[in-house]
Tab-separated table of C-alpha atoms in Angstrom:
chain	number	residue	atom	x	y	z
S	1	MET	CA	-38.702	-8.849	66.034
S	2	GLU	CA	-41.166	-9.472	68.831
S	3	ALA	CA	-40.385	-13.195	68.855
S	4	ARG	CA	-36.689	-12.427	69.083
S	5	TRP	CA	-37.265	-10.055	72.010
S	6	GLN	CA	-39.381	-12.646	73.840
S	7	LYS	CA	-36.750	-15.339	73.290
S	8	LEU	CA	-34.043	-13.031	74.667
S	9	CYS	CA	-36.120	-12.319	77.770
S	10	GLU	CA	-36.720	-16.041	78.277
S	11	THR	CA	-32.967	-16.679	78.346
S	12	ILE	CA	-32.721	-14.765	81.640
S	13	GLY	CA	-36.148	-15.715	82.947
S	14	VAL	CA	-37.950	-12.379	82.700
S	15	GLU	CA	-41.358	-11.620	81.225
S	16	GLY	CA	-40.978	-9.285	78.270
S	17	GLY	CA	-44.494	-8.793	76.906
S	18	ARG	CA	-45.310	-5.501	78.571
S	19	GLU	CA	-41.791	-4.169	77.965
S	20	TRP	CA	-42.086	-5.021	74.271
S	21	GLU	CA	-45.018	-2.624	74.029
S	22	ARG	CA	-43.116	0.127	75.842
S	23	ILE	CA	-39.949	-0.296	73.755
S	24	THR	CA	-41.704	-0.375	70.409
S	25	GLN	CA	-43.813	2.620	71.347
S	26	ALA	CA	-40.629	4.541	72.176
S	27	TYR	CA	-38.916	3.634	68.905
S	28	ARG	CA	-42.039	4.653	66.966
S	29	GLU	CA	-42.208	8.140	68.468
S	30	PRO	CA	-42.782	10.896	65.907
S	31	GLY	CA	-39.595	12.460	64.632
S	32	ARG	CA	-37.451	9.339	64.735
S	33	ALA	CA	-36.267	9.249	61.145
S	34	TYR	CA	-33.159	7.155	61.894
S	35	HIS	CA	-33.138	6.135	65.569
S	36	ASN	CA	-36.095	3.787	65.202
S	37	LEU	CA	-36.853	0.073	64.986
S	38	ASP	CA	-35.142	-0.182	61.595
S	39	HIS	CA	-31.882	0.884	63.246
S	40	ILE	CA	-32.368	-1.722	65.981
S	41	ALA	CA	-33.118	-4.407	63.382
S	42	ASP	CA	-29.934	-3.490	61.522
S	43	CYS	CA	-27.894	-3.688	64.739
S	44	LEU	CA	-29.368	-7.116	65.532
S	45	THR	CA	-28.624	-8.382	62.013
S	46	GLN	CA	-25.012	-7.351	62.462
S	47	LEU	CA	-24.965	-8.904	65.924
S	48	ASP	CA	-25.926	-12.189	64.285
S	49	ARG	CA	-23.158	-11.751	61.730
S	50	HIS	CA	-20.483	-11.001	64.363
S	51	GLY	CA	-21.941	-12.934	67.302
S	52	ASP	CA	-18.964	-15.233	67.744
S	53	ALA	CA	-16.742	-12.246	68.495
S	54	PHE	CA	-18.749	-11.183	71.556
S	55	GLU	CA	-17.956	-12.365	75.075
S	56	ASP	CA	-21.501	-11.892	76.424
S	57	VAL	CA	-23.962	-11.922	73.555
S	58	VAL	CA	-27.033	-11.780	75.827
S	59	SER	CA	-25.902	-8.530	77.469
S	60	VAL	CA	-24.979	-7.110	74.086
S	61	GLU	CA	-28.383	-7.914	72.636
S	62	PHE	CA	-30.171	-6.269	75.556
S	63	ALA	CA	-27.899	-3.252	75.122
S	64	PHE	CA	-28.815	-2.981	71.446
S	65	TRP	CA	-32.521	-3.123	72.223
S	66	PHE	CA	-32.255	-0.354	74.790
S	67	HIS	CA	-29.388	1.837	73.571
S	68	ASP	CA	-31.587	4.416	71.806
S	69	VAL	CA	-34.877	3.792	73.595
S	70	VAL	CA	-34.671	7.359	74.908
S	71	TYR	CA	-33.886	9.719	72.049
S	72	ASP	CA	-34.512	13.412	72.490
S	73	THR	CA	-32.510	15.645	70.150
S	74	ARG	CA	-32.850	18.523	72.618
S	75	ALA	CA	-31.195	16.549	75.431
S	76	ASN	CA	-27.630	15.394	76.079
S	77	ASP	CA	-28.340	12.531	78.481
S	78	ASN	CA	-30.117	10.071	76.193
S	79	GLU	CA	-27.658	7.250	76.799
S	80	GLU	CA	-27.859	7.655	80.568
S	81	ARG	CA	-31.651	7.664	80.478
S	82	SER	CA	-31.677	4.673	78.115
S	83	ALA	CA	-29.329	2.821	80.464
S	84	ASP	CA	-31.578	3.640	83.427
S	85	TRP	CA	-34.582	2.311	81.513
S	86	ALA	CA	-32.741	-0.935	80.755
S	87	CYS	CA	-31.621	-1.345	84.356
S	88	ASN	CA	-35.139	-0.757	85.650
S	89	PHE	CA	-36.390	-3.506	83.361
S	90	LEU	CA	-33.559	-5.931	84.157
S	91	ASP	CA	-34.044	-5.205	87.875
S	92	GLY	CA	-30.910	-6.734	89.326
S	93	GLN	CA	-30.347	-9.511	86.785
S	94	PRO	CA	-26.653	-10.522	86.617
S	95	CYS	CA	-26.290	-8.761	83.252
S	96	THR	CA	-27.692	-5.418	84.478
S	97	GLU	CA	-24.448	-3.490	85.029
S	98	LYS	CA	-22.852	-4.900	81.890
S	99	VAL	CA	-25.841	-3.725	79.859
S	100	ARG	CA	-25.580	-0.280	81.463
S	101	ALA	CA	-21.874	-0.033	80.571
S	102	LEU	CA	-22.497	-1.146	76.991
S	103	ILE	CA	-25.254	1.412	76.473
S	104	LEU	CA	-23.078	4.183	77.892
S	105	SER	CA	-20.275	3.178	75.524
S	106	THR	CA	-22.494	4.299	72.627
S	107	LYS	CA	-21.953	7.944	73.603
S	108	HIS	CA	-18.999	7.668	71.167
S	109	HIS	CA	-16.679	10.095	72.910
S	110	GLN	CA	-15.095	8.010	75.634
S	111	PRO	CA	-12.432	5.297	75.648
S	112	ILE	CA	-13.677	1.740	75.179
S	113	ASP	CA	-12.098	-0.665	77.636
S	114	GLN	CA	-13.738	-3.947	76.709
S	115	CYS	CA	-14.129	-6.155	73.648
S	116	ASP	CA	-17.936	-6.139	73.693
S	117	GLY	CA	-18.005	-2.363	74.073
S	118	ALA	CA	-15.769	-1.915	71.039
S	119	LEU	CA	-17.921	-4.177	68.909
S	120	ILE	CA	-21.230	-2.642	69.937
S	121	VAL	CA	-19.904	0.816	69.138
S	122	ASP	CA	-18.565	-0.333	65.769
S	123	ILE	CA	-21.915	-1.858	64.871
S	124	ASP	CA	-23.730	1.287	65.998
S	125	LEU	CA	-21.425	3.375	63.770
S	126	SER	CA	-21.397	0.978	60.828
S	127	ILE	CA	-23.799	3.245	58.929
S	128	LEU	CA	-20.890	5.671	58.479
S	129	GLY	CA	-19.134	3.101	56.289
S	130	SER	CA	-22.145	2.117	54.196
S	131	ASP	CA	-22.397	2.792	50.475
S	132	SER	CA	-22.825	6.432	49.544
S	133	ASP	CA	-26.544	6.206	48.736
S	134	ARG	CA	-27.364	4.618	52.079
S	135	TYR	CA	-25.118	7.081	53.898
S	136	ASP	CA	-26.901	9.994	52.230
S	137	LEU	CA	-30.278	8.650	53.389
S	138	TYR	CA	-28.849	8.344	56.905
S	139	ALA	CA	-27.513	11.924	56.842
S	140	LYS	CA	-30.896	13.171	55.606
S	141	ALA	CA	-32.673	11.246	58.374
S	142	ILE	CA	-30.419	12.752	61.038
S	143	ARG	CA	-31.203	16.214	59.674
S	144	GLU	CA	-34.919	15.392	59.933
S	145	GLU	CA	-34.450	14.445	63.573
S	146	TYR	CA	-32.938	17.885	64.183
S	147	HIS	CA	-35.575	19.702	62.114
S	148	TRP	CA	-35.938	22.289	64.856
S	149	VAL	CA	-32.315	23.464	64.524
S	150	GLU	CA	-31.654	26.390	62.151
S	151	ASN	CA	-29.503	25.441	59.130
S	152	SER	CA	-26.274	27.255	60.032
S	153	ALA	CA	-26.400	26.005	63.616
S	154	TYR	CA	-27.070	22.467	62.400
S	155	ARG	CA	-24.167	22.565	59.952
S	156	LYS	CA	-21.859	23.777	62.723
S	157	GLY	CA	-22.974	21.141	65.228
S	158	ARG	CA	-23.078	18.292	62.730
S	159	GLY	CA	-19.712	19.356	61.346
S	160	ASN	CA	-18.181	19.234	64.828
S	161	VAL	CA	-19.494	15.703	65.345
S	162	LEU	CA	-18.232	14.506	61.976
S	163	ARG	CA	-14.803	16.106	62.417
S	164	SER	CA	-14.500	14.429	65.826
S	165	PHE	CA	-14.639	11.072	64.032
S	166	LEU	CA	-11.978	12.125	61.545
S	167	ASP	CA	-9.762	13.433	64.352
S	168	ARG	CA	-9.415	9.935	65.778
S	169	GLU	CA	-6.663	7.608	64.697
S	170	PHE	CA	-9.436	5.256	63.548
S	171	ILE	CA	-13.213	5.599	63.469
S	172	TYR	CA	-13.658	1.900	64.207
S	173	HIS	CA	-12.224	0.095	67.201
S	174	THR	CA	-11.959	-3.447	65.849
S	175	PRO	CA	-9.722	-4.744	63.044
S	176	SER	CA	-12.591	-6.331	61.081
S	177	PHE	CA	-14.619	-3.112	60.973
S	178	ARG	CA	-11.540	-1.069	60.109
S	179	LYS	CA	-10.776	-3.418	57.241
S	180	ASP	CA	-14.326	-3.426	55.893
S	181	LEU	CA	-15.633	0.082	56.618
S	182	GLU	CA	-12.927	2.570	57.661
S	183	THR	CA	-12.046	3.903	54.209
S	184	MET	CA	-15.658	4.294	53.117
S	185	ALA	CA	-16.630	5.936	56.415
S	186	GLN	CA	-13.893	8.535	56.057
S	187	GLN	CA	-14.910	9.199	52.455
S	188	ASN	CA	-18.581	9.585	53.389
S	189	ILE	CA	-17.824	11.943	56.255
S	190	ARG	CA	-15.511	14.099	54.165
S	191	ARG	CA	-18.107	14.243	51.402
S	192	GLU	CA	-20.797	15.374	53.841
S	193	LEU	CA	-18.472	17.994	55.316
S	194	GLU	CA	-17.652	19.341	51.851
S	195	ALA	CA	-21.366	19.899	51.265
S	196	TYR	CA	-21.381	22.327	54.221
């Protein structure tokens, strides 16, 4: 992964060595059972699979690297703080504002007004449409990240989040993700809700 990060930085002419240390340290913070480097690696693998569909693959890749770099389960401004971190690193590069917008799109409760934003969100949410065993590991990892929340409060909060996905016309924004993952995502979410 480090070589990939360095190559990405080279494409826009910035030095990424020190930032690599900061990013990886953030993603390795204690308590990150899901929002860690494995999640970033999965996003990048899917970026490679769907790369031709993106308009600005460089901005998208930077957005994936930074989108969960700040992750505090007690806060509600993680995306904003992650976007600020990315912008501080990019420091006025032409892609800076696009990266900010893409990171903010991963808040998952606002309209998506661009192709790249729709795809980055669909990739970020692709875990919802994974096979049931993988989904269950994901759900368990999210619970671990919120270990400090009492069970009934967690069930209520998690249930609200899951129902918000089911309340949409579609969970996924793009036709390819709807075709491949929509049905399984709805089944997984309903199954988790039934367990509450």
